[in-house]
Short mmCIF file of C-alpha atoms and ligand atoms in Angstrom, two decimals:
data_model
loop_
_atom_site.label_atom_id
_atom_site.label_comp_id
_atom_site.label_asym_id
_atom_site.label_seq_id
_atom_site.Cartn_x
_atom_site.Cartn_y
_atom_site.Cartn_z
CA MET A 1 6.86 -38.74 -16.73
CA ILE A 2 8.90 -35.62 -16.06
CA LEU A 3 10.27 -34.62 -12.72
CA PHE A 4 11.24 -31.12 -11.46
CA ILE A 5 13.26 -30.30 -8.42
CA SER A 6 14.70 -27.01 -7.08
CA ASP A 7 16.88 -25.50 -4.21
CA VAL A 8 18.47 -28.82 -3.19
CA HIS A 9 21.33 -26.65 -1.65
CA LEU A 10 23.95 -29.48 -1.73
CA ALA A 11 26.83 -28.91 0.56
CA PRO A 12 29.53 -31.13 2.33
CA GLN A 13 28.10 -29.79 5.59
CA ALA A 14 24.58 -31.15 4.69
CA PRO A 15 25.11 -34.87 4.65
CA VAL A 16 21.39 -35.73 5.14
CA VAL A 17 20.23 -33.71 2.12
CA THR A 18 22.96 -35.22 0.14
CA ARG A 19 21.83 -38.71 1.07
CA ILE A 20 18.25 -37.96 0.12
CA PHE A 21 19.46 -36.38 -3.16
CA LEU A 22 21.66 -39.47 -4.05
CA ASP A 23 18.88 -41.83 -3.09
CA PHE A 24 16.47 -39.74 -5.45
CA LEU A 25 18.98 -39.95 -8.28
CA ALA A 26 19.42 -43.70 -7.83
CA GLY A 27 15.85 -44.49 -7.26
CA ARG A 28 12.75 -42.35 -8.10
CA ALA A 29 14.50 -40.21 -10.74
CA ARG A 30 15.33 -43.39 -12.75
CA SER A 31 11.70 -43.82 -13.89
CA ALA A 32 11.51 -40.24 -15.33
CA GLU A 33 12.02 -39.37 -18.90
CA HIS A 34 13.67 -36.16 -17.95
CA LEU A 35 14.64 -34.38 -14.83
CA PHE A 36 14.66 -30.61 -14.62
CA ILE A 37 16.61 -28.91 -11.86
CA LEU A 38 15.52 -25.34 -11.43
CA GLY A 39 18.52 -23.77 -9.77
CA ASP A 40 20.40 -23.78 -6.49
CA LEU A 41 21.26 -27.39 -6.87
CA PHE A 42 24.47 -26.43 -4.94
CA GLU A 43 24.66 -24.16 -1.83
CA ALA A 44 27.69 -22.64 -3.46
CA TRP A 45 29.60 -23.04 -6.66
CA PRO A 46 33.01 -21.43 -6.97
CA GLY A 47 33.73 -22.51 -10.60
CA ASP A 48 34.00 -25.83 -12.53
CA ASP A 49 37.70 -25.93 -11.61
CA CYS A 50 36.68 -27.24 -8.06
CA LEU A 51 36.26 -30.59 -10.00
CA ASP A 52 39.75 -30.72 -11.17
CA GLN A 53 41.95 -33.32 -9.43
CA GLY A 54 44.07 -31.65 -7.00
CA ASN A 55 41.56 -28.84 -6.29
CA ALA A 56 38.98 -30.97 -4.66
CA GLY A 57 40.78 -30.78 -1.26
CA GLU A 58 40.12 -33.25 1.38
CA ASP A 59 36.66 -34.33 0.08
CA SER A 60 35.54 -35.14 -3.42
CA PHE A 61 31.98 -33.77 -2.75
CA ALA A 62 31.36 -32.06 -6.09
CA ALA A 63 33.00 -34.84 -8.09
CA ASP A 64 30.71 -37.39 -6.28
CA ILE A 65 27.59 -35.40 -7.18
CA VAL A 66 28.74 -35.15 -10.84
CA ALA A 67 29.25 -38.96 -10.94
CA ALA A 68 25.83 -39.49 -9.56
CA LEU A 69 24.22 -37.32 -12.10
CA ARG A 70 26.29 -38.89 -14.90
CA ALA A 71 24.93 -42.35 -13.74
CA LEU A 72 21.42 -41.05 -14.06
CA THR A 73 21.93 -39.69 -17.57
CA ARG A 74 23.80 -42.76 -18.64
CA SER A 75 20.78 -44.74 -17.58
CA GLY A 76 18.75 -42.86 -20.20
CA VAL A 77 17.25 -40.02 -18.09
CA GLY A 78 17.45 -36.55 -19.78
CA LEU A 79 18.94 -33.90 -17.39
CA SER A 80 18.51 -30.06 -17.71
CA LEU A 81 19.57 -27.39 -15.34
CA LEU A 82 18.89 -23.68 -14.68
CA HIS A 83 21.32 -21.60 -12.84
CA GLY A 84 20.20 -20.38 -9.36
CA ASN A 85 21.55 -17.47 -7.45
CA ARG A 86 23.93 -19.66 -5.54
CA ASP A 87 25.26 -21.76 -8.46
CA PHE A 88 25.22 -19.43 -11.40
CA LEU A 89 28.94 -20.37 -12.10
CA LEU A 90 27.98 -23.99 -13.02
CA GLY A 91 29.61 -24.16 -16.47
CA ASP A 92 30.34 -26.18 -19.53
CA SER A 93 32.66 -28.75 -17.71
CA PHE A 94 30.06 -29.38 -15.11
CA MET A 95 27.37 -29.92 -17.73
CA ALA A 96 29.63 -32.10 -19.89
CA GLY A 97 30.70 -34.15 -16.73
CA CYS A 98 27.03 -34.84 -15.85
CA GLY A 99 25.71 -35.18 -19.48
CA ALA A 100 23.31 -32.26 -18.68
CA ARG A 101 22.03 -29.39 -20.70
CA LEU A 102 22.15 -25.83 -19.34
CA LEU A 103 18.92 -23.85 -20.05
CA ALA A 104 18.40 -20.16 -20.10
CA ASP A 105 16.38 -18.69 -17.30
CA PRO A 106 13.45 -18.65 -18.06
CA HIS A 107 12.93 -21.68 -20.30
CA VAL A 108 9.68 -22.44 -22.04
CA LEU A 109 8.89 -26.23 -21.94
CA SER A 110 6.32 -27.12 -24.62
CA LEU A 111 5.09 -30.66 -23.91
CA PRO A 112 2.54 -32.48 -26.18
CA THR A 113 -0.31 -31.83 -23.70
CA TRP A 114 0.81 -28.65 -21.68
CA GLN A 115 2.96 -25.54 -21.88
CA PHE A 116 5.16 -24.75 -18.80
CA VAL A 117 7.65 -21.93 -18.23
CA LEU A 118 10.57 -22.76 -15.89
CA ALA A 119 12.43 -20.16 -13.81
CA HIS A 120 14.63 -20.11 -10.79
CA GLY A 121 12.48 -17.37 -9.38
CA ASP A 122 15.08 -14.85 -8.20
CA ALA A 123 14.47 -12.57 -11.28
CA LEU A 124 10.92 -12.01 -10.16
CA CYS A 125 11.94 -10.74 -6.68
CA THR A 126 12.20 -7.18 -8.15
CA ASP A 127 11.44 -5.40 -4.88
CA ASP A 128 14.89 -6.52 -3.57
CA ARG A 129 16.74 -3.78 -5.37
CA ASP A 130 20.04 -4.62 -3.69
CA TYR A 131 19.98 -8.17 -4.84
CA GLN A 132 18.87 -7.27 -8.44
CA ALA A 133 21.83 -4.94 -8.77
CA PHE A 134 24.17 -7.69 -7.70
CA ARG A 135 22.50 -10.21 -10.01
CA ALA A 136 22.79 -7.83 -12.98
CA LEU A 137 26.58 -7.34 -12.29
CA ALA A 138 27.30 -11.00 -11.59
CA ARG A 139 25.65 -12.27 -14.70
CA GLN A 140 27.96 -10.24 -16.89
CA ASP A 141 30.70 -12.11 -18.74
CA ASP A 142 33.44 -9.48 -17.63
CA TRP A 143 32.63 -9.90 -14.05
CA GLN A 144 32.47 -13.70 -14.24
CA SER A 145 35.86 -14.02 -16.04
CA ALA A 146 37.48 -11.58 -13.51
CA PHE A 147 35.95 -13.56 -10.68
CA LEU A 148 36.95 -16.94 -12.19
CA ALA A 149 40.63 -15.67 -12.70
CA LYS A 150 41.07 -15.55 -8.95
CA PRO A 151 42.50 -18.53 -7.09
CA LEU A 152 40.00 -21.08 -6.03
CA HIS A 153 40.53 -20.61 -2.28
CA GLU A 154 39.92 -16.76 -2.74
CA ARG A 155 36.75 -17.52 -4.52
CA ARG A 156 35.62 -19.78 -1.70
CA GLN A 157 36.43 -17.10 0.67
CA ALA A 158 34.62 -14.48 -1.31
CA ILE A 159 31.44 -16.60 -1.54
CA LEU A 160 31.52 -17.18 2.17
CA ALA A 161 31.78 -13.45 2.89
CA LEU A 162 28.87 -12.75 0.52
CA ARG A 163 26.72 -15.40 2.11
CA GLN A 164 27.42 -13.95 5.64
CA GLN A 165 26.47 -10.40 4.29
CA SER A 166 23.34 -11.64 2.63
CA GLU A 167 22.36 -13.62 5.74
CA SER A 168 22.56 -10.61 7.99
CA ALA A 169 20.86 -8.31 5.37
CA LYS A 170 18.01 -10.82 5.20
CA ARG A 171 17.31 -10.42 8.92
CA GLY A 172 16.71 -6.78 8.25
CA LYS A 173 14.65 -7.18 5.06
CA ALA A 174 10.86 -6.95 5.07
CA ASP A 175 8.92 -10.17 4.14
CA PHE A 176 7.69 -9.10 0.78
CA LEU A 177 11.25 -8.25 -0.33
CA MET A 178 12.07 -11.99 -0.43
CA ASP A 179 9.01 -12.99 -2.38
CA VAL A 180 8.14 -12.47 -5.91
CA ASN A 181 6.69 -9.10 -6.99
CA PRO A 182 2.94 -9.50 -7.98
CA ALA A 183 3.11 -7.12 -10.88
CA ALA A 184 6.37 -8.37 -12.31
CA THR A 185 4.89 -11.88 -12.04
CA ASP A 186 1.71 -11.04 -14.02
CA ASP A 187 3.91 -9.40 -16.58
CA PHE A 188 6.05 -12.38 -16.76
CA LEU A 189 3.09 -14.76 -17.22
CA ARG A 190 1.61 -12.60 -19.89
CA ALA A 191 4.98 -12.44 -21.75
CA HIS A 192 5.16 -16.25 -21.58
CA GLY A 193 1.73 -16.96 -23.06
CA TYR A 194 0.01 -17.67 -19.85
CA ALA A 195 1.98 -21.04 -19.39
CA THR A 196 2.10 -22.69 -15.91
CA LEU A 197 5.03 -21.26 -14.09
CA ILE A 198 7.19 -23.46 -12.08
CA HIS A 199 9.87 -21.89 -9.99
CA GLY A 200 11.82 -22.20 -6.65
CA HIS A 201 14.17 -19.69 -4.94
CA THR A 202 11.64 -18.29 -2.36
CA HIS A 203 11.42 -21.37 -0.24
CA ARG A 204 7.71 -20.82 0.00
CA PRO A 205 6.16 -23.91 -1.48
CA ALA A 206 2.63 -23.31 -2.74
CA ARG A 207 0.34 -23.41 -5.68
CA HIS A 208 -0.90 -19.92 -6.64
CA ASP A 209 -3.75 -18.98 -8.87
CA HIS A 210 -3.22 -15.90 -11.01
CA ILE A 211 -5.84 -14.29 -13.10
CA VAL A 212 -3.90 -12.30 -15.85
CA ASP A 213 -6.00 -10.62 -18.46
CA GLY A 214 -9.00 -12.74 -17.33
CA ILE A 215 -6.93 -15.97 -17.90
CA HIS A 216 -6.33 -18.44 -15.08
CA VAL A 217 -2.64 -19.20 -14.70
CA GLU A 218 -1.10 -21.50 -12.14
CA ARG A 219 2.19 -20.78 -10.41
CA TRP A 220 3.83 -23.66 -8.58
CA VAL A 221 6.50 -22.75 -6.10
CA MET A 222 8.87 -25.65 -5.21
CA ALA A 223 10.25 -26.34 -1.67
CA ASP A 224 13.89 -26.23 -0.80
CA TRP A 225 15.31 -29.40 0.60
CA THR A 226 16.02 -29.85 4.23
CA ASP A 227 17.23 -32.62 6.55
CA GLN A 228 13.66 -33.61 6.98
CA ALA A 229 12.77 -34.03 3.28
CA GLY A 230 13.30 -33.12 -0.29
CA GLU A 231 10.54 -32.57 -2.80
CA CYS A 232 9.94 -33.22 -6.47
CA LEU A 233 7.08 -32.20 -8.79
CA CYS A 234 5.91 -34.97 -11.10
CA TRP A 235 4.17 -34.32 -14.44
CA ASP A 236 2.49 -37.37 -15.74
CA GLY A 237 1.13 -35.92 -18.92
CA GLU A 238 -2.11 -34.76 -17.20
CA THR A 239 -1.39 -33.41 -13.74
CA LEU A 240 1.33 -32.08 -11.56
CA THR A 241 1.81 -33.82 -8.20
CA ARG A 242 4.12 -32.89 -5.24
CA GLU A 243 6.11 -35.81 -3.98
CA LEU A 244 7.89 -35.95 -0.57
CA LEU A 245 11.35 -37.43 -0.66
CA THR A 246 12.99 -38.76 2.42
MN1 MN B 301 17.68 -19.29 -4.98
#
């Protein structure tokens, strides 16, 4: 059985979500062959050096999450992650610490009985030009090395400022800007062999039916996690099922 989760948005300020996530790792996730995390596991990620001793500050939040993921992979569960728009700086040290594999976004997942394509989902929100411009910039090696060269506290500040900007911009944004673009999505499904798409990012959980070139393609959008509940998708080899996690 394979499990998918997305948009957990872990943060020290969200203890209930953290508790639901840690329970999930120690419980439900243990019966899976593999867990796929489709981006935005963390609300923010300033760089893997936040895990270094001495940098953790007063709490060891990030290190505790790594330890819990490590315990999962040590128990024999495979773990793969995609970057989200919040945690695209998750790097090699984080992956090694967890025993996880970083996947390119999108990732084609070919299973014996079905073909999936996994994505965070932000790349399909092409109507939001401002965001796409930032995404293109921030995914460049030059930009990332320059950013990571700044002191950790400066990076944390910069991320906070960016979040505030984006929150206030969001309030003025039309609804469609924050969802996937239909034509871009159809092109994407066509380019990936009409595989079942699973993504998160939009926080609009649903199962959409697309007809592309006369072919029926399913698109599953995963929920973000809140203080009320988290969500995983379970593939048992035949069907996908949503499971509520509390
Ligand atoms: Mn996102």
